[in-house]
mmCIF file of C-alpha atoms in Angstrom:
data_model
loop_
_atom_site.group_PDB
_atom_site.id
_atom_site.type_symbol
_atom_site.label_atom_id
_atom_site.label_comp_id
_atom_site.label_asym_id
_atom_site.label_seq_id
_atom_site.Cartn_x
_atom_site.Cartn_y
_atom_site.Cartn_z
ATOM 1 C CA UNK A 1 -28.266 277.099 215.793
ATOM 2 C CA UNK A 2 -24.604 276.094 215.368
ATOM 3 C CA UNK A 3 -22.942 276.708 211.998
ATOM 4 C CA UNK A 4 -19.357 275.489 211.557
ATOM 5 C CA UNK A 5 -16.785 276.860 209.163
ATOM 6 C CA UNK A 6 -17.090 273.890 206.818
ATOM 7 C CA UNK A 7 -20.860 274.500 206.566
ATOM 8 C CA UNK A 8 -20.316 277.858 204.897
ATOM 9 C CA UNK A 9 -21.754 281.297 205.594
ATOM 10 C CA UNK A 10 -24.776 280.640 203.345
ATOM 11 C CA UNK A 11 -26.064 277.981 205.750
ATOM 12 C CA UNK A 12 -26.818 280.584 208.425
ATOM 13 C CA UNK A 13 -30.621 280.949 208.685
ATOM 14 C CA UNK A 14 -32.002 284.298 207.528
ATOM 15 C CA UNK A 15 -34.379 284.580 210.497
ATOM 16 C CA UNK A 16 -31.801 284.693 213.331
ATOM 17 C CA UNK A 17 -32.014 287.548 215.853
ATOM 18 C CA UNK A 18 -28.252 287.715 216.302
ATOM 19 C CA UNK A 19 -25.031 285.691 216.366
ATOM 20 C CA UNK A 20 -21.829 285.026 218.288
ATOM 21 C CA UNK A 21 -18.870 284.311 216.001
ATOM 22 C CA UNK A 22 -15.479 282.721 216.665
ATOM 23 C CA UNK A 23 -12.624 282.552 214.150
ATOM 24 C CA UNK A 24 -11.504 284.418 211.061
ATOM 25 C CA UNK A 25 -13.885 285.927 208.512
ATOM 26 C CA UNK A 26 -13.477 287.679 205.168
ATOM 27 C CA UNK A 27 -15.052 291.063 204.424
ATOM 28 C CA UNK A 28 -17.476 289.279 202.101
ATOM 29 C CA UNK A 29 -18.608 286.991 204.940
ATOM 30 C CA UNK A 30 -18.951 289.918 207.347
ATOM 31 C CA UNK A 31 -21.073 291.767 204.795
ATOM 32 C CA UNK A 32 -23.282 288.695 204.432
ATOM 33 C CA UNK A 33 -23.711 288.472 208.226
ATOM 34 C CA UNK A 34 -24.687 292.150 208.358
ATOM 35 C CA UNK A 35 -27.318 291.590 205.670
ATOM 36 C CA UNK A 36 -28.896 288.896 207.855
ATOM 37 C CA UNK A 37 -28.750 290.794 211.163
ATOM 38 C CA UNK A 38 -27.137 293.865 212.713
ATOM 39 C CA UNK A 39 -26.864 292.088 216.076
ATOM 40 C CA UNK A 40 -23.586 290.233 216.434
ATOM 41 C CA UNK A 41 -20.557 289.672 218.667
ATOM 42 C CA UNK A 42 -17.117 288.452 217.605
ATOM 43 C CA UNK A 43 -14.983 286.581 220.133
ATOM 44 C CA UNK A 44 -11.187 286.906 220.000
ATOM 45 C CA UNK A 45 -11.252 289.129 216.933
ATOM 46 C CA UNK A 46 -12.529 292.552 215.926
ATOM 47 C CA UNK A 47 -13.017 292.424 212.135
ATOM 48 C CA UNK A 48 -15.355 295.425 211.821
ATOM 49 C CA UNK A 49 -15.933 297.467 215.009
ATOM 50 C CA UNK A 50 -18.261 299.832 213.134
ATOM 51 C CA UNK A 51 -20.729 297.022 212.401
ATOM 52 C CA UNK A 52 -20.498 294.568 215.323
ATOM 53 C CA UNK A 53 -19.484 294.182 218.961
ATOM 54 C CA UNK A 54 -16.425 292.222 219.995
ATOM 55 C CA UNK A 55 -14.889 290.733 223.140
ATOM 56 C CA UNK A 56 -11.249 289.705 223.165
ATOM 57 C CA UNK A 57 -8.296 289.291 225.511
ATOM 58 C CA UNK A 58 -6.339 292.512 225.977
ATOM 59 C CA UNK A 59 -3.355 291.056 224.141
ATOM 60 C CA UNK A 60 -1.336 294.299 223.868
ATOM 61 C CA UNK A 61 -1.549 294.782 227.636
ATOM 62 C CA UNK A 62 -0.724 291.113 228.291
ATOM 63 C CA UNK A 63 2.364 291.438 226.106
ATOM 64 C CA UNK A 64 3.432 294.622 227.864
ATOM 65 C CA UNK A 65 2.996 293.016 231.291
ATOM 66 C CA UNK A 66 5.065 289.977 230.266
ATOM 67 C CA UNK A 67 7.924 292.221 229.148
ATOM 68 C CA UNK A 68 7.635 294.248 232.359
ATOM 69 C CA UNK A 69 7.883 291.073 234.459
ATOM 70 C CA UNK A 70 11.017 290.034 232.571
ATOM 71 C CA UNK A 71 12.652 293.462 232.904
ATOM 72 C CA UNK A 72 11.822 293.644 236.621
ATOM 73 C CA UNK A 73 13.586 290.284 237.005
ATOM 74 C CA UNK A 74 16.736 291.620 235.358
ATOM 75 C CA UNK A 75 16.251 290.388 231.771
ATOM 76 C CA UNK A 76 17.285 292.640 228.886
ATOM 77 C CA UNK A 77 17.951 290.019 226.188
ATOM 78 C CA UNK A 78 14.317 289.065 225.550
ATOM 79 C CA UNK A 79 12.957 287.090 222.593
ATOM 80 C CA UNK A 80 9.571 286.323 221.068
ATOM 81 C CA UNK A 81 8.277 283.077 219.541
ATOM 82 C CA UNK A 82 4.894 283.119 217.810
ATOM 83 C CA UNK A 83 2.685 282.609 214.796
ATOM 84 C CA UNK A 84 0.946 284.755 212.204
ATOM 85 C CA UNK A 85 -2.516 286.170 211.505
ATOM 86 C CA UNK A 86 -4.143 284.751 208.375
ATOM 87 C CA UNK A 87 -5.940 287.423 206.344
ATOM 88 C CA UNK A 88 -8.994 285.753 204.765
ATOM 89 C CA UNK A 89 -9.380 288.530 202.191
ATOM 90 C CA UNK A 90 -5.843 288.389 200.780
ATOM 91 C CA UNK A 91 -5.060 284.750 201.700
ATOM 92 C CA UNK A 92 -1.772 285.913 203.150
ATOM 93 C CA UNK A 93 -0.081 285.629 206.533
ATOM 94 C CA UNK A 94 0.417 288.915 208.388
ATOM 95 C CA UNK A 95 1.975 289.944 211.697
ATOM 96 C CA UNK A 96 -0.063 288.781 214.676
ATOM 97 C CA UNK A 97 -1.097 291.383 217.276
ATOM 98 C CA UNK A 98 1.206 289.710 219.830
ATOM 99 C CA UNK A 99 4.255 290.204 217.623
ATOM 100 C CA UNK A 100 3.215 293.781 216.789
ATOM 101 C CA UNK A 101 2.743 294.591 220.494
ATOM 102 C CA UNK A 102 6.058 292.937 221.404
ATOM 103 C CA UNK A 103 7.977 294.920 218.787
ATOM 104 C CA UNK A 104 6.297 298.172 219.805
ATOM 105 C CA UNK A 105 6.922 297.924 223.545
ATOM 106 C CA UNK A 106 10.440 296.512 223.230
ATOM 107 C CA UNK A 107 11.279 299.420 220.886
ATOM 108 C CA UNK A 108 10.036 301.911 223.488
ATOM 109 C CA UNK A 109 12.398 300.299 226.011
ATOM 110 C CA UNK A 110 15.272 300.283 223.487
ATOM 111 C CA UNK A 111 15.526 296.514 223.914
ATOM 112 C CA UNK A 112 14.265 295.282 220.536
ATOM 113 C CA UNK A 113 16.552 292.860 218.672
ATOM 114 C CA UNK A 114 15.066 291.461 215.457
ATOM 115 C CA UNK A 115 17.374 288.432 215.681
ATOM 116 C CA UNK A 116 15.462 287.351 218.802
ATOM 117 C CA UNK A 117 12.074 287.107 217.030
ATOM 118 C CA UNK A 118 11.069 283.741 215.560
ATOM 119 C CA UNK A 119 7.772 283.405 213.691
ATOM 120 C CA UNK A 120 5.992 280.441 212.088
ATOM 121 C CA UNK A 121 2.568 280.201 210.503
ATOM 122 C CA UNK A 122 0.838 278.107 213.173
ATOM 123 C CA UNK A 123 0.166 278.326 216.898
ATOM 124 C CA UNK A 124 1.228 274.705 217.379
ATOM 125 C CA UNK A 125 3.578 272.537 219.449
ATOM 126 C CA UNK A 126 5.554 271.568 216.336
ATOM 127 C CA UNK A 127 5.922 275.218 215.383
ATOM 128 C CA UNK A 128 7.321 276.068 218.813
ATOM 129 C CA UNK A 129 9.717 273.130 218.710
ATOM 130 C CA UNK A 130 11.132 273.941 215.258
ATOM 131 C CA UNK A 131 11.415 277.674 215.916
ATOM 132 C CA UNK A 132 13.250 277.107 219.195
ATOM 133 C CA UNK A 133 15.658 274.663 217.545
ATOM 134 C CA UNK A 134 16.391 277.370 214.977
ATOM 135 C CA UNK A 135 16.907 279.952 217.734
ATOM 136 C CA UNK A 136 19.368 277.665 219.536
ATOM 137 C CA UNK A 137 21.277 276.927 216.324
ATOM 138 C CA UNK A 138 21.347 280.534 215.079
ATOM 139 C CA UNK A 139 22.019 282.404 218.309
ATOM 140 C CA UNK A 140 24.135 279.913 220.271
ATOM 141 C CA UNK A 141 25.577 281.762 223.297
ATOM 142 C CA UNK A 142 23.528 284.847 222.421
ATOM 143 C CA UNK A 143 20.252 282.970 222.993
ATOM 144 C CA UNK A 144 17.885 285.265 224.925
ATOM 145 C CA UNK A 145 17.600 284.745 228.657
ATOM 146 C CA UNK A 146 13.810 285.060 228.362
ATOM 147 C CA UNK A 147 11.152 284.326 225.738
ATOM 148 C CA UNK A 148 7.608 285.619 225.550
ATOM 149 C CA UNK A 149 5.650 282.936 223.679
ATOM 150 C CA UNK A 150 2.390 283.612 221.824
ATOM 151 C CA UNK A 151 0.454 280.590 223.152
ATOM 152 C CA UNK A 152 0.765 277.635 225.509
ATOM 153 C CA UNK A 153 0.723 275.218 222.570
ATOM 154 C CA UNK A 154 3.793 276.886 221.071
ATOM 155 C CA UNK A 155 5.400 277.091 224.517
ATOM 156 C CA UNK A 156 5.138 273.317 224.987
ATOM 157 C CA UNK A 157 7.233 272.891 221.835
ATOM 158 C CA UNK A 158 9.660 275.531 223.135
ATOM 159 C CA UNK A 159 10.114 273.579 226.365
ATOM 160 C CA UNK A 160 10.722 270.344 224.447
ATOM 161 C CA UNK A 161 13.479 271.903 222.341
ATOM 162 C CA UNK A 162 15.167 273.565 225.326
ATOM 163 C CA UNK A 163 15.027 270.364 227.378
ATOM 164 C CA UNK A 164 16.464 268.293 224.522
ATOM 165 C CA UNK A 165 19.415 270.681 224.330
ATOM 166 C CA UNK A 166 19.960 270.639 228.104
ATOM 167 C CA UNK A 167 19.169 274.331 228.426
ATOM 168 C CA UNK A 168 17.916 274.862 231.965
ATOM 169 C CA UNK A 169 14.569 276.564 232.555
ATOM 170 C CA UNK A 170 14.283 279.125 234.127
ATOM 171 C CA UNK A 171 17.951 279.360 235.183
ATOM 172 C CA UNK A 172 19.237 279.926 231.613
ATOM 173 C CA UNK A 173 15.994 280.743 229.758
ATOM 174 C CA UNK A 174 12.725 281.925 231.323
ATOM 175 C CA UNK A 175 9.395 281.385 229.572
ATOM 176 C CA UNK A 176 6.053 283.201 229.803
ATOM 177 C CA UNK A 177 3.157 282.300 227.499
ATOM 178 C CA UNK A 178 -0.574 282.937 227.067
ATOM 179 C CA UNK A 179 -3.792 280.907 227.620
ATOM 180 C CA UNK A 180 -3.285 278.747 230.740
ATOM 181 C CA UNK A 181 -4.608 275.598 229.091
ATOM 182 C CA UNK A 182 -5.094 272.585 231.377
ATOM 183 C CA UNK A 183 -1.835 270.882 230.390
ATOM 184 C CA UNK A 184 0.248 273.993 231.187
ATOM 185 C CA UNK A 185 0.685 272.968 234.813
ATOM 186 C CA UNK A 186 1.797 269.420 233.925
ATOM 187 C CA UNK A 187 4.624 270.080 231.426
ATOM 188 C CA UNK A 188 8.269 270.176 232.511
ATOM 189 C CA UNK A 189 8.744 272.660 233.949
ATOM 190 C CA UNK A 190 5.177 273.888 234.496
ATOM 191 C CA UNK A 191 4.415 276.996 232.437
ATOM 192 C CA UNK A 192 4.077 280.506 233.775
ATOM 193 C CA UNK A 193 1.241 281.769 231.613
ATOM 194 C CA UNK A 194 -1.436 284.445 231.430
ATOM 195 C CA UNK A 195 -4.861 283.019 232.244
ATOM 196 C CA UNK A 196 -7.516 283.724 229.607
ATOM 197 C CA UNK A 197 -10.909 283.499 231.312
ATOM 198 C CA UNK A 198 -12.901 281.633 228.636
ATOM 199 C CA UNK A 199 -16.170 281.490 230.655
ATOM 200 C CA UNK A 200 -15.973 285.269 231.118
ATOM 201 C CA UNK A 201 -15.438 285.735 227.374
ATOM 202 C CA UNK A 202 -18.634 283.797 226.648
ATOM 203 C CA UNK A 203 -20.580 285.416 229.498
ATOM 204 C CA UNK A 204 -19.661 288.868 228.218
ATOM 205 C CA UNK A 205 -20.475 287.966 224.603
ATOM 206 C CA UNK A 206 -23.967 286.804 225.624
ATOM 207 C CA UNK A 207 -24.456 289.987 227.649
ATOM 208 C CA UNK A 208 -23.396 292.148 224.692
ATOM 209 C CA UNK A 209 -25.728 290.303 222.338
ATOM 210 C CA UNK A 210 -28.618 290.586 224.804
ATOM 211 C CA UNK A 211 -28.140 294.346 224.982
ATOM 212 C CA UNK A 212 -28.446 294.560 221.205
ATOM 213 C CA UNK A 213 -31.454 292.257 220.807
ATOM 214 C CA UNK A 214 -33.461 293.016 223.955
ATOM 215 C CA UNK A 215 -32.495 296.621 224.724
ATOM 216 C CA UNK A 216 -32.003 297.701 221.125
ATOM 217 C CA UNK A 217 -28.546 299.186 221.694
ATOM 218 C CA UNK A 218 -27.132 300.519 218.416
ATOM 219 C CA UNK A 219 -23.775 301.904 219.618
ATOM 220 C CA UNK A 220 -21.148 299.235 219.021
ATOM 221 C CA UNK A 221 -18.861 298.080 221.844
ATOM 222 C CA UNK A 222 -15.352 296.648 221.863
ATOM 223 C CA UNK A 223 -14.510 294.952 225.167
ATOM 224 C CA UNK A 224 -10.949 294.019 226.151
ATOM 225 C CA UNK A 225 -10.566 291.410 228.904
ATOM 226 C CA UNK A 226 -7.503 291.769 231.122
ATOM 227 C CA UNK A 227 -5.521 288.774 232.335
ATOM 228 C CA UNK A 228 -3.330 287.817 235.289
ATOM 229 C CA UNK A 229 -0.089 285.853 235.166
ATOM 230 C CA UNK A 230 -0.204 282.384 236.730
ATOM 231 C CA UNK A 231 3.295 281.888 238.110
ATOM 232 C CA UNK A 232 4.838 278.447 237.732
ATOM 233 C CA UNK A 233 8.385 277.145 237.357
ATOM 234 C CA UNK A 234 9.169 278.307 233.783
ATOM 235 C CA UNK A 235 9.495 281.864 235.161
ATOM 236 C CA UNK A 236 9.914 282.925 238.750
ATOM 237 C CA UNK A 237 9.714 286.546 239.914
#
């Protein structure tokens, strides 16, 4: 059974054995799911690890690795371009885990500069384009020599803005993003990006759900999937 967001949580049948969920959910919706079944797996989020399993990319580690690659290549003026996390309980935008991880690790390296962080509300091409235009206008010659970008979609907008302003990539500004979507290798220049193994996410979610339903496992699991950087021309080691 497939239930989409627009269908509403009340359209989930009461006789299901378990579920796999993608997207954002309020505490009220999570409570409703738990009333229907205790067997569930969330993909790409971990709204209540005491009640359900989850499988998600190891975003904090990905962020740390991106910064490490930049530092190893001689970058110290490093920026971040990203979006926000929408809290369905408060209807407010909060810091995304990628921004939190970036701030934390850059602080540990004594490299954090708040002026180099540009955040919009969407993980979109337009968001990346507008934020990068703002970065170019605000920072001018102090523009970072490297940007870690929260998603490939945002990064495509980043590339557009840099190209329009004749800022060479990666000679002046290096870019690393996350996802490795199909178009990432066709943009100009092709994106260096961390590959998120979507089939493995789904395979693991089905395995986790099977353990709950078939084996009766009650202990909840949180699985973090590591990722490797696919090197292309937007960043060269």
